[in-house]
mmCIF file of C-alpha atoms in Angstrom:
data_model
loop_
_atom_site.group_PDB
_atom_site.id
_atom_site.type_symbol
_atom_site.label_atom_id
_atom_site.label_comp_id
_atom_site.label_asym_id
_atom_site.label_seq_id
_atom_site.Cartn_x
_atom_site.Cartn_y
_atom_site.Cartn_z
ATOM 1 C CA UNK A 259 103.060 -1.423 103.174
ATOM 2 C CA UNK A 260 106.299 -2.943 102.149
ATOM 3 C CA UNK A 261 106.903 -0.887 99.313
ATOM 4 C CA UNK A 262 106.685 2.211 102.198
ATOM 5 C CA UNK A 263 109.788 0.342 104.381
ATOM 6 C CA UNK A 264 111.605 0.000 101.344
ATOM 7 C CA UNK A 265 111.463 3.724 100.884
ATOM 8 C CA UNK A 266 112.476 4.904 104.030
ATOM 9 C CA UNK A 267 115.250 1.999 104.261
ATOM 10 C CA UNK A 268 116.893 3.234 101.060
ATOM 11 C CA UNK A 269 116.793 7.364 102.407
ATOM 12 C CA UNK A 270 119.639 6.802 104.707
ATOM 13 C CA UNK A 271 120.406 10.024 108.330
ATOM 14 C CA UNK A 272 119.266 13.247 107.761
ATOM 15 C CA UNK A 273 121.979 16.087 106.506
ATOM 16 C CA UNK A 274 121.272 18.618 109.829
ATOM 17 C CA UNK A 275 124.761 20.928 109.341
ATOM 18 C CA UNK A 276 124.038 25.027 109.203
ATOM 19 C CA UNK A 277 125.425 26.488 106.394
ATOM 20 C CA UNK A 278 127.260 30.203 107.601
ATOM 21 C CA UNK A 279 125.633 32.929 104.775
ATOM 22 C CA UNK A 280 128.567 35.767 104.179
ATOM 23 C CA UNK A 281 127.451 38.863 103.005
ATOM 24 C CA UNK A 282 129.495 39.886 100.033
ATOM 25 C CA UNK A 283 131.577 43.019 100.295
ATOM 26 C CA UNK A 284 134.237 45.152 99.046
ATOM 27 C CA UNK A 285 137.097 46.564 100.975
ATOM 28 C CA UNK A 286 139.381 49.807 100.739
ATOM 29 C CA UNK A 287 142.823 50.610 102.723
ATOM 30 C CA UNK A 288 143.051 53.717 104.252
ATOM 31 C CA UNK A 289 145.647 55.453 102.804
ATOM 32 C CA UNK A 290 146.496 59.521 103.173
ATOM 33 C CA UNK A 291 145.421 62.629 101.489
ATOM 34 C CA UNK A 292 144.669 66.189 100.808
ATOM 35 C CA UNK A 293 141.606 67.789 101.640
ATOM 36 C CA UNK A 294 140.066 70.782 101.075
ATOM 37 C CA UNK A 295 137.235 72.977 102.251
ATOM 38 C CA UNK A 296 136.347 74.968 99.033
ATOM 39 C CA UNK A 297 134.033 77.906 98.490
ATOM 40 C CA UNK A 298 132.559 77.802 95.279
ATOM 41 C CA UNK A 299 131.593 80.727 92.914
ATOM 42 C CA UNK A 300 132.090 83.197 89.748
ATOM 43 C CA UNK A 301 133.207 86.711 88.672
ATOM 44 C CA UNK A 302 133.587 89.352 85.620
ATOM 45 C CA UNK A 303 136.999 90.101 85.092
ATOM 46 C CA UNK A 304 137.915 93.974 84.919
ATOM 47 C CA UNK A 305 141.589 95.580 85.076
ATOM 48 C CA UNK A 306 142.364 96.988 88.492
ATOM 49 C CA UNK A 307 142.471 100.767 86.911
ATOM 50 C CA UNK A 308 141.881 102.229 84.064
ATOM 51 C CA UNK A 309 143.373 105.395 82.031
ATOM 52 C CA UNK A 310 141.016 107.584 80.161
ATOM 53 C CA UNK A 311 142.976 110.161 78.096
ATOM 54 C CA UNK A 312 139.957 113.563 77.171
ATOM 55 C CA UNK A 313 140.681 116.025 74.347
ATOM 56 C CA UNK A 314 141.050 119.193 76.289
ATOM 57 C CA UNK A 315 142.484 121.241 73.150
ATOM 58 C CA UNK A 316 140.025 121.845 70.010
ATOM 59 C CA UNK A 317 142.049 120.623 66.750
ATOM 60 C CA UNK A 318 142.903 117.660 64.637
ATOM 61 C CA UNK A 319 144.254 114.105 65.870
ATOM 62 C CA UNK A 320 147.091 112.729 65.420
ATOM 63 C CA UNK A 321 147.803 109.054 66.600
ATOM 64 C CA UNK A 322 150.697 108.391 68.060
ATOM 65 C CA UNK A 323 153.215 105.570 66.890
ATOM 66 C CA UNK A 324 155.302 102.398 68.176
ATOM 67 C CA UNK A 325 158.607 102.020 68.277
ATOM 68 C CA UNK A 326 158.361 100.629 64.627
ATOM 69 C CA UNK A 327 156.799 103.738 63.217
ATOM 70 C CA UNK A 328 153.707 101.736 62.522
ATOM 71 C CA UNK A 329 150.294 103.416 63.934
ATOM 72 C CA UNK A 330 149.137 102.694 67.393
ATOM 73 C CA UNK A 331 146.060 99.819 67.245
ATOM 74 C CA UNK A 332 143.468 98.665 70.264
ATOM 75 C CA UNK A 333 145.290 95.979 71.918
ATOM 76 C CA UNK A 334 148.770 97.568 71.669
ATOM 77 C CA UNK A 335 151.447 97.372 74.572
ATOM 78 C CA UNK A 336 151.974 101.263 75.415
ATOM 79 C CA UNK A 337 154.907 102.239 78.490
ATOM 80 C CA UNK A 338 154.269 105.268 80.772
ATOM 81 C CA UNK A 339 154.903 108.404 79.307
ATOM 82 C CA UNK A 340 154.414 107.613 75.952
ATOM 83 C CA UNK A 341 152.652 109.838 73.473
ATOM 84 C CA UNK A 342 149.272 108.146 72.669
ATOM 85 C CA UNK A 343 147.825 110.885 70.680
ATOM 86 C CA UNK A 344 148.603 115.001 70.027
ATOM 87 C CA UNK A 345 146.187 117.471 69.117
ATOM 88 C CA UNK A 346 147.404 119.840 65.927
ATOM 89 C CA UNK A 347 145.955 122.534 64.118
ATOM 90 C CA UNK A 348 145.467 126.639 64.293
ATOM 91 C CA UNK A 349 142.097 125.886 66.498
ATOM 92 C CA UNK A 350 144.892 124.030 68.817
ATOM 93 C CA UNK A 351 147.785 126.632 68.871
ATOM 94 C CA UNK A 352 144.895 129.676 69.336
ATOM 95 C CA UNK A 353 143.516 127.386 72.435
ATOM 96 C CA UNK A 354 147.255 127.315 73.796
ATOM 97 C CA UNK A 355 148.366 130.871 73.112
ATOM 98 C CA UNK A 356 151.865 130.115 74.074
ATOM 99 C CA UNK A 357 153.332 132.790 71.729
ATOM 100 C CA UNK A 358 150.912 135.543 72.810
ATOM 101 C CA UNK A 359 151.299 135.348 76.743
ATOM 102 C CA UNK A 360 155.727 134.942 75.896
ATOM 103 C CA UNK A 361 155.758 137.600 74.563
ATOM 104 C CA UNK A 362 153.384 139.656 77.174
ATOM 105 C CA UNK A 363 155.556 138.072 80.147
ATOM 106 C CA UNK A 364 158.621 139.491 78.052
ATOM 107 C CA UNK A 365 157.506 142.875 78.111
ATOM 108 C CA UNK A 366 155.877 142.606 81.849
ATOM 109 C CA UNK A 367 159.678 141.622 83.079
ATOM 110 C CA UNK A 368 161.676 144.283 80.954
ATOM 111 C CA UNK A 369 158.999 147.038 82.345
ATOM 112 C CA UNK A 370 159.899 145.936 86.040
ATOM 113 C CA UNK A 371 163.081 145.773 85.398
ATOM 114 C CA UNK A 372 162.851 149.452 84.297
ATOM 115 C CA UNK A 373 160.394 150.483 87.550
ATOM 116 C CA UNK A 374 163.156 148.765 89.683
ATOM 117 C CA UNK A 375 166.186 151.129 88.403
ATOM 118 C CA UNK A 376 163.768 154.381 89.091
ATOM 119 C CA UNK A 377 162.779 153.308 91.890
ATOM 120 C CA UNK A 378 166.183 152.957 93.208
ATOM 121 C CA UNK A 379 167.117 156.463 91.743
ATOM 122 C CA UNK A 380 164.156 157.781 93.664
ATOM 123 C CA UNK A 381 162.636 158.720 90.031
ATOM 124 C CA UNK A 382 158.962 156.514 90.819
ATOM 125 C CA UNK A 383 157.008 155.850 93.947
ATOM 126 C CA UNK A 384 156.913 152.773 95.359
ATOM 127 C CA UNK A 385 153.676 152.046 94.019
ATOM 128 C CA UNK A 386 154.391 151.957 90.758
ATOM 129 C CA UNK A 387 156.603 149.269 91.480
ATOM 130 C CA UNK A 388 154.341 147.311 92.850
ATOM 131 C CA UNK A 389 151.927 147.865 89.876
ATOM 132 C CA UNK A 390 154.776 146.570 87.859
ATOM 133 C CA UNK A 391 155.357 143.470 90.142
ATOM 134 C CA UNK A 392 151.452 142.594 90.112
ATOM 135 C CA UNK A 393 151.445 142.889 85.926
ATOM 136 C CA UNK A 394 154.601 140.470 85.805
ATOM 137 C CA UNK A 395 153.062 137.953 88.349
ATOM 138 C CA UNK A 396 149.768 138.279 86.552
ATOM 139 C CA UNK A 397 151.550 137.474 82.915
ATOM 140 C CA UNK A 398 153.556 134.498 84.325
ATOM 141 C CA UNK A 399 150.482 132.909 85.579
ATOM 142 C CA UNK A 400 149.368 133.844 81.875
ATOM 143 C CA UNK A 401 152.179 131.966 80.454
ATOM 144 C CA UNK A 402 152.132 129.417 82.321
ATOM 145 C CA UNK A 403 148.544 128.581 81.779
ATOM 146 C CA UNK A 404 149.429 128.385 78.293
ATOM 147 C CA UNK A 405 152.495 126.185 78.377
ATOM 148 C CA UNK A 406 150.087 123.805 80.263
ATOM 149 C CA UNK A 407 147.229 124.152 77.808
ATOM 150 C CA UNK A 408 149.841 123.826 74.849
ATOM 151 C CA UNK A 409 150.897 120.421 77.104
ATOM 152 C CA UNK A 410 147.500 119.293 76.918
ATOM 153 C CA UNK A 411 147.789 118.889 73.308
ATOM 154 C CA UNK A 412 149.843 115.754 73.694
ATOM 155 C CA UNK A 413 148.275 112.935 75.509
ATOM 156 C CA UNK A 414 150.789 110.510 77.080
ATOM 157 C CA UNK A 415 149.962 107.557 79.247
ATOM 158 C CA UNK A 416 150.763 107.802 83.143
ATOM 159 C CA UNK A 417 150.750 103.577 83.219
ATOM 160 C CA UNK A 418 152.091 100.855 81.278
ATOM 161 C CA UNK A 419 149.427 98.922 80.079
ATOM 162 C CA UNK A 420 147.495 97.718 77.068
ATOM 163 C CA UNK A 421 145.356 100.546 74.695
ATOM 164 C CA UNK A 422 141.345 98.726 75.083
ATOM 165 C CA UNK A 423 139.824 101.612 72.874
ATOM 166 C CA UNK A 424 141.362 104.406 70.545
ATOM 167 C CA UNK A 425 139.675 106.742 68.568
ATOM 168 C CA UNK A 426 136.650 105.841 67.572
ATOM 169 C CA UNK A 427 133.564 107.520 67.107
ATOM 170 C CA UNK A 428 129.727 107.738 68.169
ATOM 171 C CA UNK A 429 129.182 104.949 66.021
ATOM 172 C CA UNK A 430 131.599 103.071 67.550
ATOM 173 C CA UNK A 431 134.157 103.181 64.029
ATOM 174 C CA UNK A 432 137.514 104.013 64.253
ATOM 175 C CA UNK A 433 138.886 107.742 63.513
ATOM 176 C CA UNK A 434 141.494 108.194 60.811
ATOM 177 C CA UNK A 435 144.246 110.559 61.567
ATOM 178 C CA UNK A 436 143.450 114.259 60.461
ATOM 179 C CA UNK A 437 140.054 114.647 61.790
ATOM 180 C CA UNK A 438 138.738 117.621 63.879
ATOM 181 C CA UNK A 439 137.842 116.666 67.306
ATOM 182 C CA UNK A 440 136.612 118.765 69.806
ATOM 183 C CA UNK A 441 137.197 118.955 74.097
ATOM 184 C CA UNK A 442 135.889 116.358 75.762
ATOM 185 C CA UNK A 443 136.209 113.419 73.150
ATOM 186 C CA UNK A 444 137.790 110.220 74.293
ATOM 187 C CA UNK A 445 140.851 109.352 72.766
ATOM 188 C CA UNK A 446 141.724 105.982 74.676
ATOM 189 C CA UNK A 447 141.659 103.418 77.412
ATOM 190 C CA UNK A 448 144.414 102.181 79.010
ATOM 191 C CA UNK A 449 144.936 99.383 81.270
ATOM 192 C CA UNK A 450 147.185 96.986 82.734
ATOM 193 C CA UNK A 451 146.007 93.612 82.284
ATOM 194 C CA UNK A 452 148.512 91.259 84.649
ATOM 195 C CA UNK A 453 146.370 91.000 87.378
ATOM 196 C CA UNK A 454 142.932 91.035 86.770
ATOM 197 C CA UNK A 455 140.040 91.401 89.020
ATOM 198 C CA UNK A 456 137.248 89.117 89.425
ATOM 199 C CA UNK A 457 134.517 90.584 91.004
ATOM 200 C CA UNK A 458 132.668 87.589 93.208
ATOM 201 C CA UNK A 459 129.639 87.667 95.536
ATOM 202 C CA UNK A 460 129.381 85.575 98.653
ATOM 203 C CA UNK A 461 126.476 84.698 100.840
ATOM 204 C CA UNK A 462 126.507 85.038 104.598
ATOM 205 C CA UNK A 463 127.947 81.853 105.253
ATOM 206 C CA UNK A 464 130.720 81.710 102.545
ATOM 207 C CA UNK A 465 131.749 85.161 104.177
ATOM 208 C CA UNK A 466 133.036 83.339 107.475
ATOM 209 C CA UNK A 467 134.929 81.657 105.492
ATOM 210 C CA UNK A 468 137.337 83.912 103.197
ATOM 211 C CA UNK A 469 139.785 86.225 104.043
ATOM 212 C CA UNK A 470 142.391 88.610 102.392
ATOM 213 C CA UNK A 471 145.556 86.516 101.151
ATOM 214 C CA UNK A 472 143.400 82.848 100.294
ATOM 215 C CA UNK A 473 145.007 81.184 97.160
ATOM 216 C CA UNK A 474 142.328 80.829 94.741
ATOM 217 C CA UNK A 475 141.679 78.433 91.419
ATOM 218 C CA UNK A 476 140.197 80.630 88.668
ATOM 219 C CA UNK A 477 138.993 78.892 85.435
ATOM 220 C CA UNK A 478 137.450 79.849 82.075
ATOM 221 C CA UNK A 479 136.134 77.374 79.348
ATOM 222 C CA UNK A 480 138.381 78.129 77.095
ATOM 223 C CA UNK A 481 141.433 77.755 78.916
ATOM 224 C CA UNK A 482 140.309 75.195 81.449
ATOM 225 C CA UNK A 483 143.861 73.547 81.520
ATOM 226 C CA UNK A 484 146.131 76.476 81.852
ATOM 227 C CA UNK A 485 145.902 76.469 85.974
ATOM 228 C CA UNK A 486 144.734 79.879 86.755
ATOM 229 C CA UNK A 487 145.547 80.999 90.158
ATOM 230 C CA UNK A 488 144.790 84.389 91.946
ATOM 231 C CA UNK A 489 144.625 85.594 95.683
ATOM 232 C CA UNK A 490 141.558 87.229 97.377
ATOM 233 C CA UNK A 491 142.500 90.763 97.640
ATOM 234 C CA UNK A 492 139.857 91.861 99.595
ATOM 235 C CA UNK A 493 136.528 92.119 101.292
ATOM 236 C CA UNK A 494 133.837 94.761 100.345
ATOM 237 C CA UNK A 495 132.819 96.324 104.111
ATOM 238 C CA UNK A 496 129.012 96.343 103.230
ATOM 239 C CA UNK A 497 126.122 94.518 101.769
ATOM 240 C CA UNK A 498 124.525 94.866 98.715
ATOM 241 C CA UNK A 499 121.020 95.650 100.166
ATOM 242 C CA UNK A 500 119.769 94.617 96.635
ATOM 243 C CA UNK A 501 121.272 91.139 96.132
ATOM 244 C CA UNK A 502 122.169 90.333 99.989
ATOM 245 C CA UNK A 503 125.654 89.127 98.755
ATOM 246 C CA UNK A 504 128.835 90.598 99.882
ATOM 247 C CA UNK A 505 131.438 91.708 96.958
ATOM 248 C CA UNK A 506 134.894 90.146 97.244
ATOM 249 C CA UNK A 507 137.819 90.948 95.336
ATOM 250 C CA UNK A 508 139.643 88.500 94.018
ATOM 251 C CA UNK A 509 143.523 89.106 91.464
ATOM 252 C CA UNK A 510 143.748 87.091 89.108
ATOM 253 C CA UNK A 511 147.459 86.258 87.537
ATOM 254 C CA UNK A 512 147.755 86.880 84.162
ATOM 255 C CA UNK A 513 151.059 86.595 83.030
ATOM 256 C CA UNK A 514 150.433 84.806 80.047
ATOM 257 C CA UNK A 515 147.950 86.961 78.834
ATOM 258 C CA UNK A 516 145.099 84.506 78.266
ATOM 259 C CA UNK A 517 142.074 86.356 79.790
ATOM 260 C CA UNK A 518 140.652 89.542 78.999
ATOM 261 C CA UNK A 519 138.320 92.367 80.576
ATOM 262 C CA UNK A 520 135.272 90.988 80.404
ATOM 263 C CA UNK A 521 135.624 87.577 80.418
ATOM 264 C CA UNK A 522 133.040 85.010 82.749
ATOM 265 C CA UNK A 523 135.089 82.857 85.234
ATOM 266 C CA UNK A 524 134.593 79.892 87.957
ATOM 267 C CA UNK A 525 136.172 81.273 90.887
ATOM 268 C CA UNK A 526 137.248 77.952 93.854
ATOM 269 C CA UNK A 527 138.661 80.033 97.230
ATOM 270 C CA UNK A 528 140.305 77.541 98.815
ATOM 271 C CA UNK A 529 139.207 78.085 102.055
ATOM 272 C CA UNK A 530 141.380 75.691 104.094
ATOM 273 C CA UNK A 531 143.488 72.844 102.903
ATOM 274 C CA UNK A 532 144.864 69.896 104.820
ATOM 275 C CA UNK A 533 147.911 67.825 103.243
ATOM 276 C CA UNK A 534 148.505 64.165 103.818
ATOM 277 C CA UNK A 535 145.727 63.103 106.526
ATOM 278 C CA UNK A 536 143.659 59.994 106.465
ATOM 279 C CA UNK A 537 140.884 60.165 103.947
ATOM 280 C CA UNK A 538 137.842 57.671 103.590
ATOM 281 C CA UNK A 539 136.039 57.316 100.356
ATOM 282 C CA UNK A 540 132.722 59.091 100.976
ATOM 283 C CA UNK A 541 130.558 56.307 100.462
ATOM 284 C CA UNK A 542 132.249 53.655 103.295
ATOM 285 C CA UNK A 543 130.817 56.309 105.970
ATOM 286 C CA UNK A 544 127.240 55.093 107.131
ATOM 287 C CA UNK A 545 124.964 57.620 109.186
ATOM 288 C CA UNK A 546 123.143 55.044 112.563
ATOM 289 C CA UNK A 547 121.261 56.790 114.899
ATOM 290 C CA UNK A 548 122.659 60.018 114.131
ATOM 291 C CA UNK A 549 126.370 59.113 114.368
ATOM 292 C CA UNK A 550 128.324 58.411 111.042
ATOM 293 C CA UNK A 551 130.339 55.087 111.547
ATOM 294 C CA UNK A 552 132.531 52.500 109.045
ATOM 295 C CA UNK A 553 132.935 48.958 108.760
ATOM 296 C CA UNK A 554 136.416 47.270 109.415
ATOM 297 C CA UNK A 555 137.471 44.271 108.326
ATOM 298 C CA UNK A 556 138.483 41.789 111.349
ATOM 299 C CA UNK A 557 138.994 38.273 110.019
ATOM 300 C CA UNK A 558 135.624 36.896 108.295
ATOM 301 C CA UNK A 559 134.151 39.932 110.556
ATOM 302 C CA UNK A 560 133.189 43.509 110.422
ATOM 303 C CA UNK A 561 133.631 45.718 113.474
ATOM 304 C CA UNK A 562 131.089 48.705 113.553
ATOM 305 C CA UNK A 563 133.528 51.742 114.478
ATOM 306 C CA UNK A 564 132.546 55.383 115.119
ATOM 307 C CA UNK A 565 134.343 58.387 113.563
ATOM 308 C CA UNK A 566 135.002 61.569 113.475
ATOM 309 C CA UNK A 567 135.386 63.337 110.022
ATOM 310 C CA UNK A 568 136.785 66.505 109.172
ATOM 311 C CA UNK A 569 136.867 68.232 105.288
ATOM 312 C CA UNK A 570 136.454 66.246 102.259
ATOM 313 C CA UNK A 571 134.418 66.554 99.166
ATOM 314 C CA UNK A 572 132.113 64.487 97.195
ATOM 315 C CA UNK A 573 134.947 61.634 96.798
ATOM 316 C CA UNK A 574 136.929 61.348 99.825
ATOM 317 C CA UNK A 575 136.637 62.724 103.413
ATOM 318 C CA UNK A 576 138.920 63.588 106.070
ATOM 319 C CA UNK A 577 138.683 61.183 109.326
ATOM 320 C CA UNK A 578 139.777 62.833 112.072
ATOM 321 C CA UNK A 579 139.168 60.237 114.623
ATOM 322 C CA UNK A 580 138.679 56.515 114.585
ATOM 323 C CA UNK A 581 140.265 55.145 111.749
ATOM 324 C CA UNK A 582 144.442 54.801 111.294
ATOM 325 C CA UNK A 583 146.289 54.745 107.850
ATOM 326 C CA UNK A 584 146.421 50.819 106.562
ATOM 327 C CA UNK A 585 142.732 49.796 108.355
ATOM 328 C CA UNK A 586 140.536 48.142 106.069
ATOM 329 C CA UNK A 587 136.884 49.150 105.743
ATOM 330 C CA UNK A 588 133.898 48.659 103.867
ATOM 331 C CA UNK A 589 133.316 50.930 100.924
ATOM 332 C CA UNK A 590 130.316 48.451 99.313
ATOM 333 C CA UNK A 591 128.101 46.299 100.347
ATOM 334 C CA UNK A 592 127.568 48.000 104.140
ATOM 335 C CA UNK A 593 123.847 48.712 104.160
ATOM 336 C CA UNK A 594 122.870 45.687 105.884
ATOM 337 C CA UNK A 595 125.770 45.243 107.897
ATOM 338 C CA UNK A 596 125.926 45.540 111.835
ATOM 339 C CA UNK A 597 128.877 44.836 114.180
ATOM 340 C CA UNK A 598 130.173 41.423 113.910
ATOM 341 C CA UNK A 599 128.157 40.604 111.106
ATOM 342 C CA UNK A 600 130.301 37.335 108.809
ATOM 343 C CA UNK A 601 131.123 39.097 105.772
ATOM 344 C CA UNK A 602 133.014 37.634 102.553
ATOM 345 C CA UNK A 603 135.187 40.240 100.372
ATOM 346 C CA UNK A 604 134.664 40.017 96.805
ATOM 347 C CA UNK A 605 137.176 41.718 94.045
ATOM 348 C CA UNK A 606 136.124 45.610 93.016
#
């Protein structure tokens, strides 16, 4: 029994203080930024038109050259109205006829000539001349047919642009100069290359969303930090009925040169953009009961605040109402917090 009062003599008043628990947390300023709303998608480039020059005249090719002499390739700069390709050869000068149907409206116009001055002496009747008139029209239509046909010999471009194919055959080799071709083979293709065209497909609602004129960030592995911009250009007025999608045509600038027909690209419309508003970081906003809210920093407090938010993106959003540039909120640590809960900011 002694040994028991000893014990409790010795253990001195109870400790009965609360110790406050803060929950740790880390803090952001709101500052200011841009926002966008951003529709997402891809596209095959293709020029916006392209020239096809035809044989029309049987007869053997010539290629046409640059300014150096040297042989026009694929992938050569050609201006408009320069000779891409001519068409020699008897099969070619037969086809024309230029020489027959001169010399045919020759004759036609010295014989009504003649008819004319007989007339006027009273020598012919009247429709004689006219015979005479019909056989000159008739032999200038002739001739004319033929200087066109002869024309046709010599293919020119009508565009500036860039040669994609030239001369090659079924086999898909190229033609050496010399060799017989016949009407309807394909001498070249000629586009212009600055813009391109990406053709892009939207779903219903990525349609409400882009119009004519919206800047647009095009990219392509291979050049992914050249900053390729384009424009939409415009809206197709139908569905496919096959894919649901609706076509949208989007030019591309090309200046440089870097992309080619053909070519795969990510295709960001830019939808709407908002410069210099307050932006959260995405993950200070909290969803309770349905509402999304933030934590400020008060003191050793949090205040639970409700707000409106606007664009963002997977980083930051746009608060449109609630929060003011220079407030300092929660961006870790909020999932058990409430309003007024004693919190203790720790370094990020």
């Amino acid at each position: 029994m002694p040994v028991v009062a000893l014990l409790l003599g010795c253990g001195g008043p109870a400790d009965t203080g609360e110790v406050a628990f803060r929950i740790p947390v880390e803090v952001v300023e709101i500052g200011t930024g841009d926002v966008e709303d951003l529709v997402l998608t891809t596209g095959t480039l293709r020029p916006p038109e392209v020239v096809t020059l035809n044989i029309e005249a049987p007869g053997y090719l010539q290629i046409g050259r640059d300014a150096a002499g040297e042989r026009l390739v694929e992938g050569a700069q050609v201006t408009q109205g320069q000779t891409i390709a001519q068409v020699t050869g008897e099969d070619a000068r037969l086809h024309a006829r230029i020489d027959s149907t001169r010399r045919t409206l020759s004759n036609a116009g010295a014989e009504l000539e003649r008819r004319r001055e007989l007339f006027e002496g009273g020598l012919v009747a009247e429709e004689e001349l006219r015979q005479s008139e019909v056989a000159y029209e008739n032999a200038l239509y002739e001739f004319e047919r033929s200087k066109l046909n002869a024309s046709k010999a010599t293919l020119v471009t009508p565009i500036d642009g860039v040669l994609l194919t030239l001369a090659r055959n079924n086999a898909g080799l190229p033609l050496a100069d010399g060799q017989l071709v016949a009407p309807g083979f394909q001498v070249a293709r000629i586009a212009a290359l600055d813009p391109l065209i990406a053709d892009v497909d939207l779903v219903g609602p990525e349609l409400a969303k882009v119009r004519p004129g919206l800047d647009v960030r095009v990219r392509h592995y291979a050049f992914a930090a050249a900053g390729l911009t384009g424009k939409v250009l415009r809206l197709a007025p139908e569905m496919n009925a096959t894919t649901h999608t609706f076509r949208a045509e989007v030019a591309v600038d090309n200046a440089a040169q870097l992309l080619r027909p053909g070519m795969f690209v990510e295709v960001t419309i830019i939808a709407e953009q908002r410069l210099e508003v307050p932006v959260a970081p995405r993950e200070s906003v909290a969803s309770r009961a349905g509402k999304s809210v933030v934590f400020v920093l008060d003191g050793q407090r949090v205040s639970r605040r409700e707000v409106a938010l606007g664009l963002g993106n997977d980083a930051v959003v746009e608060v449109v109402d609630g929060l003011a540039a220079g407030d300092r909120i929660v961006v870790r640590g909020l999932e058990t917090l409430t309003d007024g809960t004693r919190v203790r900011v720790v370094d990020s």
